[in-house]
Each structure stands twice: as C-alpha cells, then as structure tokens.
Coordinates of C-alpha atoms in Angstrom, one line a residue:
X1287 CA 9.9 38.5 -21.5
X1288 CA 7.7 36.9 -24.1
X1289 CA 7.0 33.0 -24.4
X1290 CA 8.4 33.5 -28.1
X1291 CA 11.4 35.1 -26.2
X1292 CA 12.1 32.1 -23.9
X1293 CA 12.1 29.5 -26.4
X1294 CA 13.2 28.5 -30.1
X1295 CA 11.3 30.3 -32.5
X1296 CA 11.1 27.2 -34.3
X1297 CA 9.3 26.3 -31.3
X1298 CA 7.1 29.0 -30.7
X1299 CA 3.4 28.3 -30.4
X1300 CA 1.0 28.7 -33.2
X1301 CA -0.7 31.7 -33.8
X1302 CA -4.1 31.6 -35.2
X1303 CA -4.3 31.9 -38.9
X1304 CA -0.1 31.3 -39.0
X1305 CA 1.7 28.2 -40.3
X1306 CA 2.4 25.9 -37.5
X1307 CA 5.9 26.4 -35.3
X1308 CA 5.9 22.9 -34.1
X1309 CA 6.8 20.4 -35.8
X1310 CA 4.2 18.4 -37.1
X1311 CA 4.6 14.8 -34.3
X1312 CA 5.1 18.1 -31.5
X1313 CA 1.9 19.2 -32.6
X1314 CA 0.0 15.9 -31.9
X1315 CA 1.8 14.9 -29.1
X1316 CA 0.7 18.3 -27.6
X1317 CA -2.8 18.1 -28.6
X1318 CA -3.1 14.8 -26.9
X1319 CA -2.8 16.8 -23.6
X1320 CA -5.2 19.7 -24.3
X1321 CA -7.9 18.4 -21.2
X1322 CA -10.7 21.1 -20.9
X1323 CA -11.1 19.3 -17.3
X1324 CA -9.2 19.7 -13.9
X1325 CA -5.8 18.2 -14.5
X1326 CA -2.2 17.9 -13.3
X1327 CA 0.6 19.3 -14.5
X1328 CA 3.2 16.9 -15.3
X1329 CA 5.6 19.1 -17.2
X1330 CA 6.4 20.5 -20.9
X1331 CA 7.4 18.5 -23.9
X1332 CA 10.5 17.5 -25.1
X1333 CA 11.2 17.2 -28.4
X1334 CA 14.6 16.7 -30.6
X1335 CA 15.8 17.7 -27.1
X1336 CA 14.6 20.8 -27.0
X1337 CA 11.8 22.1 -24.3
X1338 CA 8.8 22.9 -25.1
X1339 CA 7.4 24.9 -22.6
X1340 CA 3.3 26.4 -24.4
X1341 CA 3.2 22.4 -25.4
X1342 CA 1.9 21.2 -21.5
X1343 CA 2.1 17.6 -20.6
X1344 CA -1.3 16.8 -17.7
X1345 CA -2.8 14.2 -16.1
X1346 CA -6.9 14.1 -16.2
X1347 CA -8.1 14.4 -12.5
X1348 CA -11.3 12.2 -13.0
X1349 CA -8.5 9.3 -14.4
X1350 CA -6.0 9.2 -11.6
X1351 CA -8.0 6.2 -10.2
X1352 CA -7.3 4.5 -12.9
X1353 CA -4.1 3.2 -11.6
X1354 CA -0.7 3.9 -12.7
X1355 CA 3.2 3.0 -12.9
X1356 CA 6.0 5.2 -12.0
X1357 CA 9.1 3.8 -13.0
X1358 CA 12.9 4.2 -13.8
X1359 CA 16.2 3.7 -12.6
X1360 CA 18.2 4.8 -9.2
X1361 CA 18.6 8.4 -8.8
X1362 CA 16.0 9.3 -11.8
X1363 CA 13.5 11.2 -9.6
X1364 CA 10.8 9.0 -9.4
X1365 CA 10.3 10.1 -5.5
X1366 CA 10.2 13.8 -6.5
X1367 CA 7.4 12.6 -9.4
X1368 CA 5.6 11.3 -6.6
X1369 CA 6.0 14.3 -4.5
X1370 CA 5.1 16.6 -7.7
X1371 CA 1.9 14.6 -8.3
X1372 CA 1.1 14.6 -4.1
X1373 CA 1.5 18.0 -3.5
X1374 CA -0.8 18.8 -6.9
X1375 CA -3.7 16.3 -5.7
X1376 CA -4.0 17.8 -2.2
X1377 CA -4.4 20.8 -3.6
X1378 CA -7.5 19.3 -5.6
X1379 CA -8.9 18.2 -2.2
X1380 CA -7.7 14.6 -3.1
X1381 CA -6.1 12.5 -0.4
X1382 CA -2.9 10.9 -0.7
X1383 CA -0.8 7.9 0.6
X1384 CA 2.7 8.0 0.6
X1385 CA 5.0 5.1 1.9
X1386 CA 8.4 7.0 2.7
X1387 CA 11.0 4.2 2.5
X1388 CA 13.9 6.4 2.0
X1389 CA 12.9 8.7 4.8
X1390 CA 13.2 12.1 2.4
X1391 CA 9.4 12.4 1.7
X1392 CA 8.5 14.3 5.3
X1393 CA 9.3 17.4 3.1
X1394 CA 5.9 17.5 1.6
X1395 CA 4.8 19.6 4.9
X1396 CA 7.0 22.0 4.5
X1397 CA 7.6 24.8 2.1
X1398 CA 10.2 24.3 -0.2
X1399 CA 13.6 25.8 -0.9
X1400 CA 14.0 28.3 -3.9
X1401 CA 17.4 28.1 -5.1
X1402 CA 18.7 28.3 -8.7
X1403 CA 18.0 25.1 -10.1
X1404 CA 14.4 24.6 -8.7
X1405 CA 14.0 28.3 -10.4
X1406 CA 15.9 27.5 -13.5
X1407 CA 13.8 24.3 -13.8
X1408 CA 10.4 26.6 -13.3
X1409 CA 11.7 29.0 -16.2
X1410 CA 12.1 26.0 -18.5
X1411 CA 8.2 24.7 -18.2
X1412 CA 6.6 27.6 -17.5
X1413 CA 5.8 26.8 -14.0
X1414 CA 4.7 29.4 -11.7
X1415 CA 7.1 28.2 -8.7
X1416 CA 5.8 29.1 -5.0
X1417 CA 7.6 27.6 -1.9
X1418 CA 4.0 25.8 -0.5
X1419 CA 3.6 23.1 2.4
X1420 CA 1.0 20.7 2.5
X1421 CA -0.9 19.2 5.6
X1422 CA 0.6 15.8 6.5
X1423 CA 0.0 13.0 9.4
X1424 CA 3.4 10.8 9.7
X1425 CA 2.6 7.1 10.7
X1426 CA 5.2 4.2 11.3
X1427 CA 4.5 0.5 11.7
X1428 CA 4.4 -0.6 14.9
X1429 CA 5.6 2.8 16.5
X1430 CA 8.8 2.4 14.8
X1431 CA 10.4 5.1 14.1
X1432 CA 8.8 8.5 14.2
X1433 CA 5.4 8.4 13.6
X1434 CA 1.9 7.6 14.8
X1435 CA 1.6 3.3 15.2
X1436 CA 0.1 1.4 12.5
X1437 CA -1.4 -2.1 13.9
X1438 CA -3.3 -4.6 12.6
X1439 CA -4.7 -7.4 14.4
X1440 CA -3.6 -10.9 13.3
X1441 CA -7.2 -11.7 12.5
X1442 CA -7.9 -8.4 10.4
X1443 CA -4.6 -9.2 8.7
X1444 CA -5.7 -12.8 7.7
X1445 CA -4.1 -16.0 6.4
X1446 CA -3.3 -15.0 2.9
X1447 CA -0.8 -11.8 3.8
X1448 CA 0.5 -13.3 6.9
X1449 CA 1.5 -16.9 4.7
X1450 CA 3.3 -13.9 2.4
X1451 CA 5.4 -12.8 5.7
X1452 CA 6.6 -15.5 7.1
X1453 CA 7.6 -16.7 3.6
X1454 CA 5.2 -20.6 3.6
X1455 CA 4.6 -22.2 0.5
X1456 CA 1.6 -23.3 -0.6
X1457 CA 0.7 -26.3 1.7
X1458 CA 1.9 -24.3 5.0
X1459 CA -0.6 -21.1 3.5
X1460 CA -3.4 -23.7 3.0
X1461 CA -2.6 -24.6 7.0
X1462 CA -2.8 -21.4 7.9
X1463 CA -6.2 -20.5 6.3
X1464 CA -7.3 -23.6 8.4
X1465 CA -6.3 -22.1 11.7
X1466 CA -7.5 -18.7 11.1
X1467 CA -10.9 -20.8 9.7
X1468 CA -11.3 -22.6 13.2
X1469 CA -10.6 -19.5 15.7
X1470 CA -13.0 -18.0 13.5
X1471 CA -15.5 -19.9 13.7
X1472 CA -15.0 -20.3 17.7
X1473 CA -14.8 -17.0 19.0
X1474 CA -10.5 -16.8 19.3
X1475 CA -9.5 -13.7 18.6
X1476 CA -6.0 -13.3 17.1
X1477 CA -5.2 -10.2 18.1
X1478 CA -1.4 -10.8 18.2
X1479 CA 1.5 -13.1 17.4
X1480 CA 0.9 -14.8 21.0
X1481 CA -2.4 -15.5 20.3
X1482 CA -2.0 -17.7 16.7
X1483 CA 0.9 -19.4 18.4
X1484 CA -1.7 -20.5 21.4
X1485 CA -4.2 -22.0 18.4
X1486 CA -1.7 -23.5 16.9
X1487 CA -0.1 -25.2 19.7
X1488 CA -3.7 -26.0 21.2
X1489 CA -4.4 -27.7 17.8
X1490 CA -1.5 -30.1 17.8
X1491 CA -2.3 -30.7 21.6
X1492 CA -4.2 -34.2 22.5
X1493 CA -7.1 -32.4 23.1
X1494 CA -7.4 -30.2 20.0
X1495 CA -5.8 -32.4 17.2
X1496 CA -9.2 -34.1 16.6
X1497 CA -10.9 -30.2 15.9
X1498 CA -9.4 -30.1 12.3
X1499 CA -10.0 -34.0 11.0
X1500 CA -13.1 -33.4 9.1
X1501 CA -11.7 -30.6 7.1
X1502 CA -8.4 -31.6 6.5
X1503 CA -6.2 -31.6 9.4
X1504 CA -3.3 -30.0 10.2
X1505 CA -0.2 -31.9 10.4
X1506 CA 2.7 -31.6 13.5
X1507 CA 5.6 -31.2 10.7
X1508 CA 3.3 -28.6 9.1
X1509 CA 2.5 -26.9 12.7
X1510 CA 5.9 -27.2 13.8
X1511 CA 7.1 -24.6 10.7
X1512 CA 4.4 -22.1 11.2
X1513 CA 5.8 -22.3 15.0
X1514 CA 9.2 -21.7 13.6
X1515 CA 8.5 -19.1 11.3
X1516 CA 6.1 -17.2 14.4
X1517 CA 8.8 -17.5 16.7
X1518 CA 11.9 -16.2 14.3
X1519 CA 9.3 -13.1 12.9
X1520 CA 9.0 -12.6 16.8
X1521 CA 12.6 -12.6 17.2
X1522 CA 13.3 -9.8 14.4
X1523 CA 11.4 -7.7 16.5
X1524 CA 8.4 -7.8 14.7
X1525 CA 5.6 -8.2 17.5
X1526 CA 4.7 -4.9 17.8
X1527 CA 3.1 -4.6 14.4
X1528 CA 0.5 -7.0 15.4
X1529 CA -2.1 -5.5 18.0
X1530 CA -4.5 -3.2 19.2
X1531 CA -5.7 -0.5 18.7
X1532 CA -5.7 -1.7 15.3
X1533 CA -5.4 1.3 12.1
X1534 CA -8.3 2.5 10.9
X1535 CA -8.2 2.8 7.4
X1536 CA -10.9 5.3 7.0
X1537 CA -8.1 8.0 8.8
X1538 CA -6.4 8.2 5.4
X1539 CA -9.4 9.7 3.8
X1540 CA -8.9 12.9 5.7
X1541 CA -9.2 16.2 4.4
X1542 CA -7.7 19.4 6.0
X1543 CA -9.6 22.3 7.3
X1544 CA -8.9 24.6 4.3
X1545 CA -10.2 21.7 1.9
X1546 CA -6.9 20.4 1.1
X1547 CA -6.3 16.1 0.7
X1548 CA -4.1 15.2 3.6
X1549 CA -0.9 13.5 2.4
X1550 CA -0.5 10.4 4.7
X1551 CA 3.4 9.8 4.9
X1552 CA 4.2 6.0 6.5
X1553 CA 7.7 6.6 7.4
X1554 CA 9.5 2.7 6.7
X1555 CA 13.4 4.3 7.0
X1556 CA 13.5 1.6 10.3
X1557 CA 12.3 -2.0 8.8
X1558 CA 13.9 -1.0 5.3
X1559 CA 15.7 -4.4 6.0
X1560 CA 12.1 -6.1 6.3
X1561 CA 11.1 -5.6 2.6
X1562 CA 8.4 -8.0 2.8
X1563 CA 6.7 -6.8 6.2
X1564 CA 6.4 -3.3 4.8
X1565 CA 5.4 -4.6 1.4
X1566 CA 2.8 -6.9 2.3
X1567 CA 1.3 -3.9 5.2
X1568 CA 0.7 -1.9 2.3
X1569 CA -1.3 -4.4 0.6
X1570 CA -3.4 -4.6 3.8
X1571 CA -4.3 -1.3 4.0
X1572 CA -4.9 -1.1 0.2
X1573 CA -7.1 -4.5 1.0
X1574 CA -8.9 -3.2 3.8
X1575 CA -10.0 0.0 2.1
X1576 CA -11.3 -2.2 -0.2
X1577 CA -13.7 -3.8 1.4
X1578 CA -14.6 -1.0 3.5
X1579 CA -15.2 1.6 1.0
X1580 CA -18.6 2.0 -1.2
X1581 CA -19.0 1.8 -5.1
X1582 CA -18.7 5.4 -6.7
X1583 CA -18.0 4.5 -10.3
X1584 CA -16.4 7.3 -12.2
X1585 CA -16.3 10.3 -10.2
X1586 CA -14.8 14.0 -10.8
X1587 CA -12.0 13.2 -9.0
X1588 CA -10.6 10.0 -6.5
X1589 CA -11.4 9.2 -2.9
X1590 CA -8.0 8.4 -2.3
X1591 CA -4.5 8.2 -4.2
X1592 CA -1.8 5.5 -3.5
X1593 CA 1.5 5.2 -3.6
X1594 CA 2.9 1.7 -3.6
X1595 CA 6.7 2.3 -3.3
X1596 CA 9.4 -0.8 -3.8
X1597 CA 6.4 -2.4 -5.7
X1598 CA 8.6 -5.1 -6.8
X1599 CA 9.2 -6.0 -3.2
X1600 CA 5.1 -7.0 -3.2
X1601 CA 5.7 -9.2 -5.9
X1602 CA 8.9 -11.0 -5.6
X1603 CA 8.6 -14.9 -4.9
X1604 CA 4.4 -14.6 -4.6
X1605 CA 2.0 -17.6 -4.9
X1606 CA -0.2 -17.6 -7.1
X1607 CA -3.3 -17.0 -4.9
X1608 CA -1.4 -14.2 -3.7
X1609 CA -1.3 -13.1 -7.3
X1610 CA -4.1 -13.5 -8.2
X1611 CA -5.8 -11.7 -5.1
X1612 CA -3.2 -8.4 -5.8
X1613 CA -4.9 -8.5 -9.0
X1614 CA -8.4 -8.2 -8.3
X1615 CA -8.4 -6.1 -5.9
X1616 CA -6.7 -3.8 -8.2
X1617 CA -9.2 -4.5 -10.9
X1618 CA -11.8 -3.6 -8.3
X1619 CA -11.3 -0.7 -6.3
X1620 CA -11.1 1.7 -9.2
X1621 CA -14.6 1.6 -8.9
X1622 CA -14.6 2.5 -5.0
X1623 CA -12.8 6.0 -5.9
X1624 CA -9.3 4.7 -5.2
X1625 CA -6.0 4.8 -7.8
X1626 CA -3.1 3.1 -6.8
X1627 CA 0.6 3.9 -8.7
X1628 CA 3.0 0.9 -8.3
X1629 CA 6.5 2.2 -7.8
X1630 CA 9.3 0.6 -9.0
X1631 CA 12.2 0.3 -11.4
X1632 CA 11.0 -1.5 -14.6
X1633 CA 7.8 -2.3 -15.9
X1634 CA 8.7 -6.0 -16.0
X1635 CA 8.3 -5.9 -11.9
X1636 CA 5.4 -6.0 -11.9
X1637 CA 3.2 -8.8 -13.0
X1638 CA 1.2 -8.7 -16.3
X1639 CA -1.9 -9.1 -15.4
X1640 CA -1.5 -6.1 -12.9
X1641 CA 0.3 -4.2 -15.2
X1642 CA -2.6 -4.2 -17.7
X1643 CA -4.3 -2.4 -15.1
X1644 CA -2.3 0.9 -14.7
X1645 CA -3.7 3.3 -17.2
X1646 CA -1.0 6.0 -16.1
X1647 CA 2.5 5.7 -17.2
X1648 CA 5.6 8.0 -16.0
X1649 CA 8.7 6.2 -17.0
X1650 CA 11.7 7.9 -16.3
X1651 CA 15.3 7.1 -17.1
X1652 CA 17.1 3.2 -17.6
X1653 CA 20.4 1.9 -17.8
X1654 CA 21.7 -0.3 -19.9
X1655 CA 25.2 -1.7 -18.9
X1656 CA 24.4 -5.2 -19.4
X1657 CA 22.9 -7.9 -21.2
X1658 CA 19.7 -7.8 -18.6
X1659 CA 19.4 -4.1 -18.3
X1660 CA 19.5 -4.6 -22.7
X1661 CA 16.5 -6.9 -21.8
X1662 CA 14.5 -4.9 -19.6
X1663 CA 14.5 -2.1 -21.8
X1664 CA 13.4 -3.3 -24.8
X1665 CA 10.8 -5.3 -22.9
X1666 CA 9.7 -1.7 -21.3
X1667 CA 9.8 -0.1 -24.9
X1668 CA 7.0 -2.8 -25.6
X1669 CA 4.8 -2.1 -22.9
X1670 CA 4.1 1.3 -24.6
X1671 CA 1.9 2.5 -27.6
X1672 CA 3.4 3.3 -30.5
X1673 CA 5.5 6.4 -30.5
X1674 CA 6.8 9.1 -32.7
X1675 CA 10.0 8.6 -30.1
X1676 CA 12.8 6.1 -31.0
X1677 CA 11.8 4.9 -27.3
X1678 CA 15.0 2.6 -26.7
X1679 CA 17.5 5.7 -27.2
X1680 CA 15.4 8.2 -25.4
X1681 CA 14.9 5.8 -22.3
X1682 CA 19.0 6.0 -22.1
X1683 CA 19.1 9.4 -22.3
X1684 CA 16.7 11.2 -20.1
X1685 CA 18.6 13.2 -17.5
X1686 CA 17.4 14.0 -13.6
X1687 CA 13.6 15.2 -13.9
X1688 CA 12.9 14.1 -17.2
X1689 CA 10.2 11.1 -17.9
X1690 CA 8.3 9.6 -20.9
X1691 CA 4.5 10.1 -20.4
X1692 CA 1.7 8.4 -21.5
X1693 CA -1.6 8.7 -19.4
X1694 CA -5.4 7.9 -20.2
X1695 CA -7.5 11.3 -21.4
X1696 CA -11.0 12.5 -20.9
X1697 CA -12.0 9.8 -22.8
X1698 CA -10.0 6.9 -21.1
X1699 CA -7.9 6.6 -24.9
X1700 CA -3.8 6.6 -24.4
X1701 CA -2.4 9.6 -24.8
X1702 CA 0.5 9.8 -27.2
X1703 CA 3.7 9.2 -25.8
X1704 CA 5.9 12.3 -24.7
X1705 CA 9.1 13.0 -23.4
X1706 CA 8.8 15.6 -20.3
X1707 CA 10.8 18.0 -18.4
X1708 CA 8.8 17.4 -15.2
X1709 CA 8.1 20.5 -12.7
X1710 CA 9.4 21.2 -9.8
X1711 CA 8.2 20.2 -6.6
X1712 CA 6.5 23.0 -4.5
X1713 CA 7.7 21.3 -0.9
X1714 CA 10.9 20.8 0.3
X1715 CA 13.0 18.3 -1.3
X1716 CA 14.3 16.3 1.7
X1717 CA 13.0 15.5 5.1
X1718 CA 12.4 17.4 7.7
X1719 CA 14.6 17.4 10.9
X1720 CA 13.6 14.9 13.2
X1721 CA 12.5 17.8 16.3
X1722 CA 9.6 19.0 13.5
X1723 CA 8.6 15.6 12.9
X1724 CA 8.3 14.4 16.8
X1725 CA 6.1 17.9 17.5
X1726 CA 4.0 17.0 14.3
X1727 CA 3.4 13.7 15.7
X1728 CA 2.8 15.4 19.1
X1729 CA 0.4 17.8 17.8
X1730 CA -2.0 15.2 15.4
X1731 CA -5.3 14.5 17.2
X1732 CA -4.7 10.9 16.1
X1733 CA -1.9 10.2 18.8
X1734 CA -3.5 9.6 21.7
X1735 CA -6.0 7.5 19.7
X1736 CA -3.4 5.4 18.5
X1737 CA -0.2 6.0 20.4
X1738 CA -0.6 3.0 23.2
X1739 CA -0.8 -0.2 22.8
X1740 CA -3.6 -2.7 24.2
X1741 CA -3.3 -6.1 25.5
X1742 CA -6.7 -7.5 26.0
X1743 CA -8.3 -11.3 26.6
X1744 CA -7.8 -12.8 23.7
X1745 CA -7.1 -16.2 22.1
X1746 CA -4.0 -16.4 24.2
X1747 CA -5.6 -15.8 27.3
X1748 CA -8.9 -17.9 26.7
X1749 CA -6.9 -21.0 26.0
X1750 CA -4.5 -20.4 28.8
X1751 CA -7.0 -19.8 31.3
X1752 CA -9.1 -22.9 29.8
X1753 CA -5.8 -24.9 30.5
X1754 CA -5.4 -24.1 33.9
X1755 CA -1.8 -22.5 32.7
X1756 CA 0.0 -19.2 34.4
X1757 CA 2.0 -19.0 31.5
X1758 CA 3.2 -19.5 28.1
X1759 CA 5.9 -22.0 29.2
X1760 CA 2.2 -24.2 30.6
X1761 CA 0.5 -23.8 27.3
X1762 CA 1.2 -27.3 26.5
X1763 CA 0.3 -29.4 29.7
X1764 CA -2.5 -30.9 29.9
X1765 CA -6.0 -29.2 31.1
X1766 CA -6.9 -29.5 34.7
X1767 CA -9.9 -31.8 35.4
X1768 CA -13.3 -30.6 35.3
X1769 CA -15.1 -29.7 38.2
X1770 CA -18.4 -31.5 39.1
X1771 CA -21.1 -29.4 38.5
X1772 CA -22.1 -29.3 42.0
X1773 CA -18.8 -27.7 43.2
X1774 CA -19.8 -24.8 40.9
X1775 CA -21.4 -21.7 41.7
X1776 CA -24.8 -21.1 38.7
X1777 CA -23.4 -19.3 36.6
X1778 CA -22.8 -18.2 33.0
X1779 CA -20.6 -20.7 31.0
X1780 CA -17.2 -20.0 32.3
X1781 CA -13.9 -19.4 29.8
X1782 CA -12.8 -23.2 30.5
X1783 CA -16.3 -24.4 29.0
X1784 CA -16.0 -21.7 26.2
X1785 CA -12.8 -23.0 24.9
X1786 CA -11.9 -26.5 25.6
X1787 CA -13.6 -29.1 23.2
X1788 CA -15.3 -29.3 20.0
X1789 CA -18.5 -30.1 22.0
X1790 CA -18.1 -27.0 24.6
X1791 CA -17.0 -24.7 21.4
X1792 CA -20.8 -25.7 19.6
X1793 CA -22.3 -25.1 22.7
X1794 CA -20.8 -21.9 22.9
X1795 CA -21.2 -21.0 19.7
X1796 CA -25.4 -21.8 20.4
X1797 CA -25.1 -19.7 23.5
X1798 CA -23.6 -16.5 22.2
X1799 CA -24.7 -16.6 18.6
X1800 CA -23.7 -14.0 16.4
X1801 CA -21.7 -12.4 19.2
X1802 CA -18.8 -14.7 19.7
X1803 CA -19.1 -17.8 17.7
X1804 CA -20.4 -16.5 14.3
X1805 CA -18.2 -17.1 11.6
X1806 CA -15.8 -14.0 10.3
X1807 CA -16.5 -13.9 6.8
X1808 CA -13.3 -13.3 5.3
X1809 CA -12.3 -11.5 1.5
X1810 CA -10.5 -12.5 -1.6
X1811 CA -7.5 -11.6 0.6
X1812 CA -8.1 -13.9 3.4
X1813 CA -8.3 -10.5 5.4
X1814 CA -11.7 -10.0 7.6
X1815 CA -14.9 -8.0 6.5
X1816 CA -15.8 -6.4 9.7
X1817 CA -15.8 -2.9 11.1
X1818 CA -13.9 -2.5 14.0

C-alpha cells in the first residue's frame, strides 16, 4: 500500500511541481525537521489531529548534548520517550544513562513484544518496527536491589551533596565544608559514614576543638546535629552507599563489542522512599564526570547521554549554593561531550536558570483539574516559542504516546513547535523477570570489580588507634599518654604521632608531602578532583 493510501489525501506529501497537500503551518513545521545529518526519530506530526506520517519529527545527533526536558503528567509515556530515545542513541554508538526508579526500564535488553498496538502505532508513523535488544549493565546503590554496587566514598562525595542529604541548612553546610576542609588537609580519609562521625567527634573533643579556631570553629550545638543527622541516615540503612570500592564513572562510557552505546540502567525500585539519596547520587555522578572528562566542544555526536529521572526531587528545598553549583555544571559539561535530559512533570520544576539550559523539549500531556494544575500549564505554555498550536488546549489533549516537540536544529535555532505521535519502542516495554536480571548481573565483567565491599584504615581507624580506643563506644576518652621517646623503638612516625595534634598533623604533613597531607583540591560541587 502506498503512503497516499495510508493517509488523508489532504495530507499526502507534496509532489514536485504539484500544489502543496499540507497545509501551509504543516508544511513549516515539517520543514523545520528536514536535518541532512544523523538524527533521531521522534515520531510524525500531528496536525488538526490527524497523523502525518511523510512529515517526520527528529532530533539532531550532534545537539543531544545540548541538554533537554522531558516532561508531562502520570501515565503520559515519558519513560517509554526515554526508552525510545535510549534504544535510538545506542544504536548511534552513543552511551546512555538511565536511572530506573520505577523498576520497568530493564526491558531495554531485551527484544520487545509485537502485538497489535505496538504494530498499529508503527503503521501510523511510518516506523519500520523490529523487536531489538540493546546491551545493558544494571547497577544499584549500595548493592541494593539487583544490580552491580554503586559507592562513593564520603570524601569523593564532598560537603556540598552530603549537606543536601542529610537535609542542613546553610550554617550546618558551611560546618561541614569545614570538617571535610580539615581531614583534607591532614591526610583523614572519609571513606565512610564511620569515618566523618570520628572527625567530627575528634573535633569537639578537648584535644581537637582548638584545630578549627583560626578558620571559624565549629560549634558543639552545630556538631551535635551533624551527629544526629549521621546517625538517623545510618539508621535508614543507608551506610552501605558510602564505601569502597568506590564507582568509577568512566564505566558508563562503555561501548559494546558490535559498536553499540551501552545503556547503563541504575535500578532505584528499593530506596524509592529515599528521594533525596537517589536524587542527590545522580548529581554525583553527573559531577564527577565532570571533572573527569576532557573538553571536546561540538562533536558529531555525545560522549555520554543522561537521564535525570524525578528531577524535581534534585531540586526541591535546595540552597542556593546548591543551586547554583547544579547550574554550572550543567552550563559546563556540554562542552565535555555530555547531554543531560531533566525528567519530570512540569517545566516549572525545574529551576530557571537550569531550565534555560535545556535546548531539547518533549512535553507530553498535563492535567488541569485545579486551580494549580491551571497554573502550571499556562506557565509551561510560556516556556515555549511561539506556535502555530493553540498550546494550552493541545497540552490537555494529547493521549498516551503523543508529545509537543521543539528541539535545537543543525544550526542550534528552535525548531517550530510540533505535536507528535511518538514511535514505538523497539525493546520490551516492562522489566525483565528478576532470574534474567541476577544472571546479567552475574555475567558483567564489572561484578567482581565491584561486587564486595572494602573496609580499609581510614579516618576512623587512624583516630581510634591514635586514641588508644578498641572501639567506637572509646572514641571519646581521652588519648593515652605519650610514651617517652626512649621507650620507643626508631622508627617511622607511628599513627598516634600522625593524628593527634595540630603540631603532630604539620609535622606530618612536612614528612609525607604530597602523599598524605596535601590538600584535596575540591570542585564547584564540594566533590574531590582526584583520580581514584
């Protein structure tokens, strides 16, 4: 059957040398899509409700690091946009990030399932529909849940994050950055949760209150909360997200053996109740690829696409700094080959100045029951260009699979804005059963890397063994006398003369140099610049 036979023949394409079949907005809407470069397919245009499936709406793969938004109400397919989108960049060699938080986006590895609608939707855009799985790695924070452990050290993690999960304001965050300052500067590693607490108790300790005077000091009211806060984050269970061997960012980047991107899936069904943990994690990893990765520029196509899922969740009851940091590094790492899409349900979660940022728009359907959902949408109908669409009646009526599109061309001008029936994902539409997802897991050469966890001398140790403690319960008696030197065997400076007093840590600092008591130097995200 024809194209003219699928479709209206008002809609027909244009023949050369005939009058045009599409009406004259269809027209330039459509020509605003005509890329002669690699692209994605989004969909077909809709117009006066009617599917247009020769009028192809595409994404320009050289643009895709310049950020994007995926938005729309519950149950609108925004996770099978993402999964349309994933499954079309691996296929362009382009790696991908996923976070999974409703536990359904597994599927990607697996071919999908034709049945009539996924082949009735195919008929309606023109897609060439073939069941296809993609190569996927499956990671979970901490170990919980399926996949291979994500862990980052407490150090790596940094001040500015870790303030943002234990919920401080803005004088406890400013504490904070002075602990992680000092155990910097003198060699204590904060590997884990056990190890801050140990600083932070040592610092409010006789001995070690007089370490942070000349820079501010840190207060036993102010001490006592971070405590607190340590202990209940503890309590939840959260421990074993802190710790070694800490994720290497740089796995992400993979590509499969036939060429393919590797779609990186961090399954988050297990700490759904912990929005701000899994929130702020991502922002770690987006921060330490950051500073990791090289300047590119503009390249043919990105390093790395991410998916930032529950975006609101980043956002909701940030400080400023914490702001303020989200949006530079945003700013930034287009230039390192990376595009992030934000994920959420309305523009207005996200903050402006971030928002300005995302050149890629896929809007899919709101609601409007009540006075705030009125709100949001006509504050969403102003974040667009103009548009040949009444915008505020289409929003309410796009059904399942159906978006409003705007993206940056060739060029990096706005595209016209377009209502799309969106394809059909080419992977399964739904997890995979938990047996398959174990024996991937299994199978990845990255479990054994990562799979156990590592306790060594850290902070926690240093200062316990300085303090003549067997325990944590002894972390707050008093250190034993020293020794006269003459009782001691020559020797290296022992642990006790590392650690205990501002005059022993300068000394030690002298001794080991750059090795122990050099200063981490730390980014715009408080997180540390060092290669593991």
């Amino acid at each position: 059957m024809s194209d003219s036979e699928t479709m209206p023949q008002s809609a027909a394409p244009e023949a050369p040398g005939s009058a045009p079949a599409l009406p004259k907005e269809a027209l330039e809407i459509a020509s605003g899509y005509a890329f002669t470069g690699p692209a994605l397919d989004l969909g077909a245009l809709l117009w006066d409700g009617v599917c247009l499936p020769d009028a192809q709406v595409r994404i320009p793969l050289p643009m895709l690091n310049r950020h994007g938004l995926v938005a729309g109400a519950t149950g609108t397919g925004k996770t099978k946009t993402l999964q349309l989108i994933a499954e079309q960049l691996s296929a362009q060699g382009v790696p991908v990030f996923l976070a999974d938080i409703k536990g359904d986006v597994s599927g990607i590895s697996a071919p999908g399932a034709g049945n009539d609608k996924v082949r009735a939707r195919a008929a309606d855009v023109h897609q060439e529909w073939t069941a296809t799985g993609f190569p996927a790695e499956f990671y979970a924070l901490g170990g919980l849940g399926h996949g291979i452990p994500v862990r980052a050290t407490i150090t790596d993690f940094g001040p500015l994050l870790l303030s943002k999960v234990l919920q401080l304001n803005q004088t406890q965050e400013q504490s904070l950055g002075l602990i992680f300052h000092y155990a910097d500067t003198k060699g204590l590693e904060l590997v884990d949760l056990k190890d801050l607490r140990a600083v932070v108790t040592f610092l409010t300790s006789d001995e070690g209150k007089g370490e942070l005077k000349n820079i501010g000091g840190l207060s036993t009211a102010t001490a006592g909360v971070i405590l607190r806060s340590l202990t209940a984050f503890e309590a939840q269970g959260m421990a074993d997200f802190f710790g070694e061997p800490e994720f290497d960012t740089d796995e992400l980047l993979r590509t499969a053996e036939d060429g393919r991107g590797m779609v990186s899936v961090l399954e988050l069904p297990a700490v759904q109740d912990k929005p701000q943990l899994f929130s702020t994690f991502l922002m770690w990893l987006l921060a330490d690829l950051f500073h990791d990765l090289p300047e590119v520029g503009d390249a043919d196509k990105p390093k790395l696409v991410f998916f930032f899922d529950e975006a609101h969740l980043l956002f909701h009851d940030a400080s400023k700094a914490f702001l303020d940091s989200i949006t530079q590094t945003v700013r930034l790492i287009r230039s390192k080959g990376v595009g992030v899409f934000f994920v959420t349900q309305t523009p207005k979660d996200v903050p402006a100045d971030v928002l300005a940022q995302l050149g890629n728009r896929v809007q899919h359907a709101l609601r409007a029951f009540t006075p705030d959902d009125q709100k949001a949408l006509k504050a969403t109908v102003k974040t667009f260009p103009n548009s040949a669409y009444d915008l505020e009646e289409l929003l309410t009526g796009l059904g399942t699979g159906e978006a409003v599109v705007t993206v940056l061309s060739e060029k990096g001008a706005p595209t016209p804005v377009a209502a799309t029936r969106l394809r059909a994902p080419e992977s399964l539409m739904g997890p995979i059963d938990a047996t398959a997802l174990d024996a991937a897991v299994q199978a990845s050469p990255l479990h054994g890397r990562y799979a156990q966890a590592v306790d060594r001398e850290s902070a926690f140790e240093k200062l316990n063994a300085a303090r003549g403690a067997k325990g944590p319960d002894e972390m707050t008696a008093p250190p034993k006398a020293a020794q006269p030197d003459k009782a001691q065997p020559k020797k290296d400076p022992s642990v006790v003369e590392q650690v205990v007093g501002s005059g022993v840590f300068k000394s030690l600092a002298r001794s080991l140099g750059t090795q122990i008591g050099r200063e981490i130097s730390r980014s715009v995200f408080g997180t540390a610049r060092r290669r593991r």
